CSV table of C-alpha atoms and ligand atoms in Angstrom, one decimal:
chain,number,residue,atom,x,y,z
C,1,MET,CA,-26.6,-5.6,55.1
C,2,GLY,CA,-26.4,-1.8,57.2
C,3,ARG,CA,-23.2,-0.5,56.3
C,4,ARG,CA,-21.2,-0.9,59.5
C,5,LYS,CA,-20.4,2.9,60.6
C,6,LEU,CA,-16.4,3.9,61.0
C,7,VAL,CA,-16.2,6.3,63.8
C,8,VAL,CA,-11.8,7.4,63.7
C,9,GLY,CA,-10.1,9.8,65.4
C,10,ASN,CA,-7.0,11.9,63.3
C,11,TRP,CA,-4.4,13.4,66.2
C,12,LYS,CA,-2.8,15.2,63.2
C,13,MET,CA,0.5,16.1,64.9
C,14,ASN,CA,-0.7,15.7,68.9
C,15,GLY,CA,0.2,13.2,70.8
C,16,MET,CA,3.3,11.6,73.3
C,17,ARG,CA,4.1,8.8,74.8
C,18,GLU,CA,1.9,10.5,78.1
C,19,HIS,CA,-1.1,10.6,75.7
C,20,LEU,CA,-1.3,6.4,75.7
C,21,GLY,CA,-3.9,6.4,78.8
C,22,GLU,CA,-6.2,7.8,76.4
C,23,VAL,CA,-5.2,6.2,73.2
C,24,GLU,CA,-6.0,3.1,75.7
C,25,ALA,CA,-8.9,4.5,77.8
C,26,ILE,CA,-11.0,4.9,73.8
C,27,GLY,CA,-9.6,0.9,73.3
C,28,ARG,CA,-12.5,1.0,75.8
C,29,VAL,CA,-14.6,3.2,74.3
C,30,ALA,CA,-14.3,0.9,71.6
C,31,ALA,CA,-15.2,-2.6,73.2
C,32,ALA,CA,-18.2,-1.7,74.4
C,33,HIS,CA,-19.2,-1.0,71.4
C,34,PRO,CA,-19.0,-3.1,69.1
C,35,SER,CA,-21.3,-2.7,66.8
C,36,VAL,CA,-18.8,0.5,65.5
C,37,GLU,CA,-15.8,0.5,64.0
C,38,VAL,CA,-13.7,2.5,65.6
C,39,GLY,CA,-9.2,3.9,64.8
C,40,LEU,CA,-7.6,6.7,65.7
C,41,CYS,CA,-4.9,8.3,63.8
C,42,LEU,CA,-1.8,8.5,65.4
C,43,PRO,CA,1.6,10.2,64.5
C,44,ALA,CA,3.5,7.8,63.0
C,45,THR,CA,6.0,7.9,66.5
C,46,LEU,CA,3.4,5.9,68.2
C,47,ILE,CA,1.8,3.2,65.9
C,48,MET,CA,4.1,1.2,67.6
C,49,ALA,CA,3.2,1.7,71.0
C,50,GLY,CA,-0.3,2.7,70.5
C,51,SER,CA,-1.1,-0.4,68.6
C,52,GLU,CA,0.2,-2.4,71.9
C,53,ARG,CA,-2.6,-0.4,73.6
C,54,ARG,CA,-5.7,-0.6,71.7
C,55,GLY,CA,-8.2,-2.4,72.8
C,56,ALA,CA,-10.8,-2.1,70.2
C,57,ALA,CA,-9.6,-0.3,68.2
C,58,PHE,CA,-8.1,-0.1,65.1
C,59,ILE,CA,-4.5,2.2,64.1
C,60,GLY,CA,-3.7,3.9,61.4
C,61,ALA,CA,-1.3,6.4,60.0
C,62,GLN,CA,-1.8,9.9,58.7
C,63,ASN,CA,0.3,8.7,54.5
C,64,CYS,CA,2.3,7.5,53.3
C,65,HIS,CA,4.3,8.1,49.9
C,66,MET,CA,3.3,5.6,47.4
C,67,ASP,CA,6.8,3.8,46.5
C,68,ILE,CA,7.6,0.7,48.4
C,69,SER,CA,11.3,2.2,49.5
C,70,GLY,CA,13.4,4.2,47.9
C,71,ALA,CA,15.4,8.1,48.5
C,72,TYR,CA,12.9,9.7,49.9
C,73,THR,CA,14.3,11.2,53.1
C,74,GLY,CA,11.8,11.6,56.1
C,75,SER,CA,8.9,9.7,54.1
C,76,LEU,CA,7.3,6.0,55.2
C,77,SER,CA,6.3,4.1,52.6
C,78,ALA,CA,3.0,1.7,54.0
C,79,GLU,CA,5.1,-1.7,54.6
C,80,MET,CA,6.8,0.5,56.6
C,81,LEU,CA,3.5,1.4,58.8
C,82,ALA,CA,1.6,-1.8,58.1
C,83,GLU,CA,4.2,-3.1,60.3
C,84,ALA,CA,4.7,-1.3,62.9
C,85,GLY,CA,1.4,-1.6,63.1
C,86,ALA,CA,-0.7,0.2,61.4
C,87,THR,CA,-3.3,-1.5,59.6
C,88,TRP,CA,-5.3,2.0,58.2
C,89,VAL,CA,-3.9,4.8,56.5
C,90,ILE,CA,-5.7,8.1,56.1
C,91,THR,CA,-4.2,9.5,52.3
C,92,GLY,CA,-5.8,13.5,50.5
C,93,HIS,CA,-6.4,15.5,53.6
C,94,SER,CA,-7.1,18.8,52.7
C,95,GLU,CA,-3.5,20.0,55.4
C,96,ARG,CA,-1.8,17.1,52.6
C,97,ARG,CA,-3.2,18.2,49.4
C,98,GLU,CA,-3.4,22.1,50.7
C,99,ALA,CA,-0.3,22.4,52.5
C,100,ARG,CA,2.1,19.8,51.0
C,101,GLY,CA,1.1,20.1,47.1
C,102,GLU,CA,-0.5,16.7,46.4
C,103,THR,CA,-1.9,15.8,43.5
C,104,ASN,CA,-5.3,13.6,42.9
C,105,ALA,CA,-2.6,11.4,41.2
C,106,ASP,CA,-0.2,11.2,44.0
C,107,ILE,CA,-3.7,10.1,45.8
C,108,ALA,CA,-4.5,7.4,44.0
C,109,ALA,CA,-0.9,6.5,43.8
C,110,LYS,CA,-0.3,6.3,48.4
C,111,SER,CA,-4.0,5.2,48.0
C,112,ALA,CA,-3.0,2.4,45.5
C,113,ALA,CA,0.2,1.5,47.8
C,114,ALA,CA,-1.9,1.2,51.2
C,115,HIS,CA,-3.5,-1.1,49.3
C,116,GLN,CA,-0.2,-3.5,48.3
C,117,ALA,CA,1.1,-3.2,51.7
C,118,GLY,CA,-2.5,-4.5,53.2
C,119,LEU,CA,-4.0,-1.3,54.2
C,120,ASN,CA,-7.3,-0.1,54.7
C,121,VAL,CA,-7.8,3.8,53.6
C,122,ILE,CA,-9.5,6.7,54.2
C,123,LEU,CA,-9.7,8.8,51.5
C,124,CYS,CA,-10.5,13.0,51.8
C,125,VAL,CA,-11.9,15.5,49.6
C,126,GLY,CA,-13.5,18.7,50.0
C,127,GLU,CA,-14.2,22.0,48.8
C,128,THR,CA,-13.4,25.0,49.6
C,129,LEU,CA,-15.0,27.7,51.6
C,130,ALA,CA,-14.6,29.8,47.1
C,131,VAL,CA,-15.5,26.1,46.0
C,132,ARG,CA,-18.9,25.8,48.1
C,133,ASP,CA,-19.8,29.6,48.2
C,134,ALA,CA,-19.8,29.5,44.0
C,135,GLY,CA,-22.5,26.3,44.5
C,136,ARG,CA,-19.6,23.1,42.9
C,137,ALA,CA,-19.7,22.3,46.1
C,138,GLU,CA,-20.4,18.7,44.9
C,139,GLN,CA,-20.0,18.9,41.4
C,140,VAL,CA,-15.9,19.7,42.6
C,141,VAL,CA,-15.9,17.2,45.5
C,142,ALA,CA,-17.4,13.9,43.0
C,143,ASP,CA,-14.8,15.2,40.3
C,144,GLN,CA,-11.6,15.3,42.9
C,145,LEU,CA,-13.3,11.9,44.2
C,146,LEU,CA,-13.1,10.1,41.2
C,147,ALA,CA,-10.0,11.6,39.7
C,148,SER,CA,-7.8,10.3,43.5
C,149,LEU,CA,-9.9,7.4,43.8
C,150,PRO,CA,-7.3,4.5,43.0
C,151,GLU,CA,-8.2,1.3,40.3
C,152,GLY,CA,-10.3,-1.2,41.7
C,153,ALA,CA,-10.7,0.4,45.0
C,154,ALA,CA,-13.7,-1.9,46.7
C,155,ALA,CA,-15.4,-1.8,50.4
C,156,ASP,CA,-13.8,-3.6,52.3
C,157,TRP,CA,-10.8,-1.8,51.6
C,158,LEU,CA,-11.0,1.5,51.7
C,159,ALA,CA,-13.3,4.2,52.2
C,160,VAL,CA,-14.0,7.9,51.0
C,161,ALA,CA,-13.5,11.1,54.2
C,162,TYR,CA,-16.1,13.7,53.4
C,163,GLU,CA,-14.7,16.9,55.0
C,164,PRO,CA,-15.2,20.6,53.2
C,165,ILE,CA,-12.1,22.5,54.1
C,166,TRP,CA,-13.9,25.1,55.9
C,167,ALA,CA,-14.7,22.8,58.5
C,168,ILE,CA,-11.9,21.5,59.7
C,169,GLY,CA,-11.3,22.7,63.1
C,170,THR,CA,-13.3,25.7,62.6
C,171,GLY,CA,-16.1,24.5,65.0
C,172,ARG,CA,-18.4,25.4,61.6
C,173,ILE,CA,-20.4,23.1,60.1
C,174,PRO,CA,-22.7,22.8,56.7
C,175,THR,CA,-26.3,22.1,57.0
C,176,MET,CA,-28.2,19.0,57.5
C,177,GLU,CA,-29.1,19.4,53.9
C,178,ALA,CA,-26.4,20.1,52.2
C,179,VAL,CA,-24.3,17.2,53.8
C,180,ALA,CA,-26.2,14.6,52.6
C,181,ALA,CA,-26.4,16.4,49.1
C,182,MET,CA,-23.7,15.9,49.0
C,183,HIS,CA,-23.3,11.8,51.1
C,184,ALA,CA,-25.4,11.4,48.4
C,185,ALA,CA,-24.1,12.4,45.3
C,186,LEU,CA,-20.5,11.4,46.2
C,187,ARG,CA,-22.3,8.1,46.5
C,188,ALA,CA,-23.6,8.3,42.8
C,189,ALA,CA,-20.5,9.5,40.8
C,190,LEU,CA,-18.8,6.2,42.9
C,191,ALA,CA,-21.6,4.5,41.5
C,192,SER,CA,-20.2,5.3,37.6
C,193,ARG,CA,-17.2,4.1,38.2
C,194,ILE,CA,-17.0,0.7,40.7
C,195,GLY,CA,-21.6,0.2,39.4
C,196,ALA,CA,-23.1,-2.0,42.6
C,197,GLU,CA,-19.8,-1.7,44.7
C,198,ALA,CA,-21.0,2.0,45.7
C,199,ASP,CA,-24.0,0.4,48.0
C,200,ARG,CA,-21.1,-1.0,50.2
C,201,MET,CA,-18.3,1.8,51.0
C,202,ARG,CA,-18.4,3.9,54.5
C,203,ILE,CA,-18.6,7.8,53.1
C,204,LEU,CA,-17.8,9.4,56.6
C,205,TYR,CA,-18.2,13.1,57.6
C,206,GLY,CA,-15.5,14.8,58.6
C,207,GLY,CA,-14.8,18.7,59.5
C,208,SER,CA,-15.3,20.0,63.7
C,209,MET,CA,-17.8,17.7,64.4
C,210,ASN,CA,-18.6,16.7,68.3
C,211,GLY,CA,-20.5,15.6,70.9
C,212,ASP,CA,-23.3,17.9,70.0
C,213,ASN,CA,-23.7,17.3,66.1
C,214,ALA,CA,-22.6,13.4,65.8
C,215,ALA,CA,-26.0,12.5,66.9
C,216,ASP,CA,-27.1,14.5,63.4
C,217,LEU,CA,-25.1,14.0,61.1
C,218,LEU,CA,-24.4,10.3,61.1
C,219,ALA,CA,-28.2,9.7,61.4
C,220,ILE,CA,-27.7,10.7,57.2
C,221,ALA,CA,-28.4,7.8,55.6
C,222,ASP,CA,-25.6,8.4,53.6
C,223,VAL,CA,-23.2,9.1,56.4
C,224,ASP,CA,-21.7,5.7,57.3
C,225,GLY,CA,-18.8,8.1,60.3
C,226,GLY,CA,-16.9,10.5,61.5
C,227,LEU,CA,-13.2,11.7,60.9
C,228,VAL,CA,-12.9,13.9,63.7
C,229,GLY,CA,-9.9,15.4,64.5
C,230,GLY,CA,-9.9,18.0,67.6
C,231,ALA,CA,-12.8,15.8,69.2
C,232,SER,CA,-10.8,13.0,69.3
C,233,LEU,CA,-7.8,13.6,71.5
C,234,SER,CA,-9.3,12.4,74.8
C,235,ALA,CA,-11.6,9.5,75.4
C,236,LYS,CA,-14.3,11.8,77.3
C,237,LYS,CA,-14.7,13.5,73.8
C,238,PHE,CA,-14.8,11.4,71.8
C,239,ALA,CA,-17.2,8.6,73.4
C,240,PRO,CA,-20.1,10.2,73.1
C,241,ILE,CA,-19.1,10.6,68.9
C,242,ILE,CA,-19.1,7.1,68.9
C,243,GLU,CA,-22.0,5.9,71.4
C,244,ALA,CA,-23.7,8.0,68.7
C,245,ALA,CA,-23.1,6.2,65.6
C,246,ASP,CA,-23.4,2.6,68.4
C,247,GLN,CA,-27.3,4.4,67.8
C,248,GLN,CA,-28.0,4.4,65.0
C,249,MET,CA,-26.7,1.2,65.1
C,250,ALA,CA,-29.1,-0.2,67.4
C,251,ALA,CA,-32.4,2.1,65.2
C,252,ALA,CA,-30.6,0.5,61.7
C,253,ALA,CA,-31.2,-3.2,63.7
N,301,LIG,C1,-9.6,16.5,60.5
N,301,LIG,O1,-8.5,16.7,60.3
N,301,LIG,O2,-10.0,15.1,59.6
N,301,LIG,C2,-10.8,16.7,60.9
N,301,LIG,C3,-11.9,16.6,60.5
N,301,LIG,O3,-10.8,17.8,62.2
N,301,LIG,P1,-12.4,18.5,63.4
N,301,LIG,O4,-12.2,17.6,63.9
N,301,LIG,O5,-10.7,18.9,64.2
N,301,LIG,O6,-12.2,19.7,61.9
C-alpha cells in the first residue's frame, strides 16, 4: 500500500484563543479530505483548547523535553503534552537546532521520549544555504538524519521532514529536481539503517510550501506530505495544500 500523505501546520509562536476558529475550520477541511492525514502543531498554550476543536485534524506540539519530569524550568515533557491532547510532536526544527543549540543526540532522545509517551514524531532535518552552495546538501542532511534518528524508529510513529533552512519563511524553495534528489537520498539513508521500513516512512517537505507550489512538490515520488509554517495559519491558505495532497492520493489510487 502507498504512503498516506501527511500535511502538518506548524504555528510556531503564533496563535491566541481568538484563533481557535481557524483550528476548527482546518479541522473541517481535514474532514472533507479523509485521504490525507492533517494536523496542526500549536503553541503549547493552545493544545488543550485546540484538541477540543480539532475536527478531523490532529493536534501536535512543537517541542518536548527528553526527560519525563524534573528540575527543568519552563520545559514540558512529552507525557504532559500528550495529557493536554497532543498526539504528535515536532523534534529537531532548525529554529531550535540553530537558536537553542539542540544537538542530534538531543533530538534522538526527545524523539524517543515522545514515542515512550505515546506521541508520534516529525523529525526535522535540513541544510544551510552555505552547505547547499557547496554541493554537500544531500550528504550533510543524510548524516544529520541518521545521527538524530532514535533507536527503533518505525513508520507508524515517526515521519521525517526535510526543511532546507534557507527556504523556511523566505518564499524561496529548492528546484523540484533538488527536492526529488534529497528525498531519494534520505530514503536511501533510512534504508541503510532500518531496511524495508524505510519504504513505509513518510518524508515531508517543509520550507515556504504554499497553495501555489504544493501540487508540484507533492507530486514528487518521495515527497509524502508537507510541514507548513506561514501558510498553515489560516484555513484559507492551508486548504489548497490539503486539496493538492488529496489530489495526489486520488491520482495514486
Ligand atoms: C516551518 O517552520 O516548519 C516552515 C516550513 O515554515 P514556512 O512554511 O513558513 O517556511
